[in-house]
CSV table of C-alpha atoms in Angstrom, one decimal:
chain,number,residue,atom,x,y,z
A,1,MET,CA,-13.6,5.1,6.5
A,2,GLN,CA,-13.5,6.6,2.9
A,3,SER,CA,-10.6,5.8,0.7
A,4,LEU,CA,-8.8,8.8,-0.8
A,5,THR,CA,-7.0,9.1,-4.2
A,6,LEU,CA,-3.6,10.9,-3.7
A,7,GLU,CA,-1.6,12.4,-6.3
A,8,LEU,CA,1.8,10.8,-5.7
A,9,PRO,CA,5.2,12.0,-7.0
A,10,HIS,CA,6.7,10.0,-9.8
A,11,LEU,CA,8.5,6.7,-8.7
A,12,HIS,CA,11.8,5.7,-10.5
A,13,ALA,CA,11.7,2.0,-11.8
A,14,GLY,CA,13.2,0.4,-8.8
A,15,GLN,CA,10.8,2.3,-6.5
A,16,ARG,CA,7.9,1.2,-8.6
A,17,GLU,CA,8.9,-2.3,-8.4
A,18,VAL,CA,8.9,-2.3,-4.5
A,19,TRP,CA,5.8,-0.2,-4.4
A,20,ASP,CA,4.1,-2.8,-6.6
A,21,HIS,CA,5.3,-6.2,-4.8
A,22,PRO,CA,2.6,-7.8,-2.9
A,23,ALA,CA,4.6,-8.5,0.0
A,24,ARG,CA,3.7,-7.3,3.4
A,25,PHE,CA,7.3,-6.9,4.7
A,26,LYS,CA,9.9,-6.0,2.2
A,27,VAL,CA,13.7,-5.9,2.6
A,28,MET,CA,15.9,-3.7,0.2
A,29,ALA,CA,19.8,-3.5,-0.2
A,30,CYS,CA,19.9,0.0,-1.8
A,31,GLY,CA,22.4,2.8,-2.1
A,32,ARG,CA,22.3,6.2,-0.2
A,33,ARG,CA,20.4,8.2,-2.7
A,34,TRP,CA,18.0,5.7,-3.8
A,35,GLY,CA,15.0,7.2,-2.5
A,36,LYS,CA,14.1,4.7,0.4
A,37,SER,CA,12.8,7.5,2.7
A,38,ARG,CA,10.7,9.2,-0.2
A,39,LEU,CA,9.5,5.6,-1.0
A,40,GLY,CA,8.8,4.7,2.6
A,41,SER,CA,6.7,8.0,3.4
A,42,LEU,CA,4.7,7.8,0.3
A,43,LEU,CA,3.9,4.1,1.2
A,44,CYS,CA,2.7,5.3,4.6
A,45,LEU,CA,0.7,7.9,3.2
A,46,ALA,CA,-0.7,5.6,0.5
A,47,ILE,CA,-1.7,3.2,3.3
A,48,ALA,CA,-3.2,5.8,5.8
A,49,SER,CA,-5.3,7.3,3.1
A,50,LYS,CA,-7.2,3.9,2.7
A,51,GLY,CA,-7.8,3.8,6.4
A,52,GLY,CA,-4.8,1.7,7.4
A,53,ARG,CA,-2.3,2.4,10.2
A,54,THR,CA,1.2,3.0,9.4
A,55,TRP,CA,4.3,4.0,11.7
A,56,TRP,CA,7.3,5.9,10.7
A,57,VAL,CA,10.2,5.3,13.2
A,58,GLY,CA,14.0,5.5,13.2
A,59,PRO,CA,16.8,4.8,15.8
A,60,THR,CA,17.1,8.5,16.5
A,61,TYR,CA,14.9,11.4,16.3
A,62,PRO,CA,17.0,13.0,13.4
A,63,VAL,CA,16.9,9.8,11.5
A,64,ALA,CA,13.2,9.5,11.9
A,65,SER,CA,12.3,13.2,11.2
A,66,ILE,CA,13.8,12.7,7.7
A,67,GLY,CA,10.6,10.9,6.6
A,68,TRP,CA,8.3,13.1,8.8
A,69,ARG,CA,9.6,16.2,6.7
A,70,MET,CA,8.3,14.5,3.5
A,71,ILE,CA,4.9,13.6,4.6
A,72,PRO,CA,3.3,17.0,5.0
A,73,ARG,CA,3.9,17.9,1.4
A,74,ILE,CA,1.9,15.0,0.1
A,75,ALA,CA,-0.5,15.1,3.1
A,76,VAL,CA,-2.1,18.4,2.3
A,77,GLN,CA,-4.2,16.6,-0.2
A,78,ILE,CA,-6.0,14.8,2.5
A,79,PRO,CA,-9.1,16.7,3.8
A,80,GLY,CA,-9.2,17.9,7.4
């Protein structure tokens, strides 16, 4: 599968540090409005745009839908 280049929204310094870290699994202790859902949805899209598989899950539908609501705004850049 061909890799795409996505135009992603700006990340703040803390999000950029997590984004750039090479670890496969990342555990963060962050405040309520830190941007964890935004960062997670952007990571999912970045991985998927390179042909990878990602999951977005949560303990309940309302919690999981938070990230899903963000994904279509960026995913419009992906052809098809």
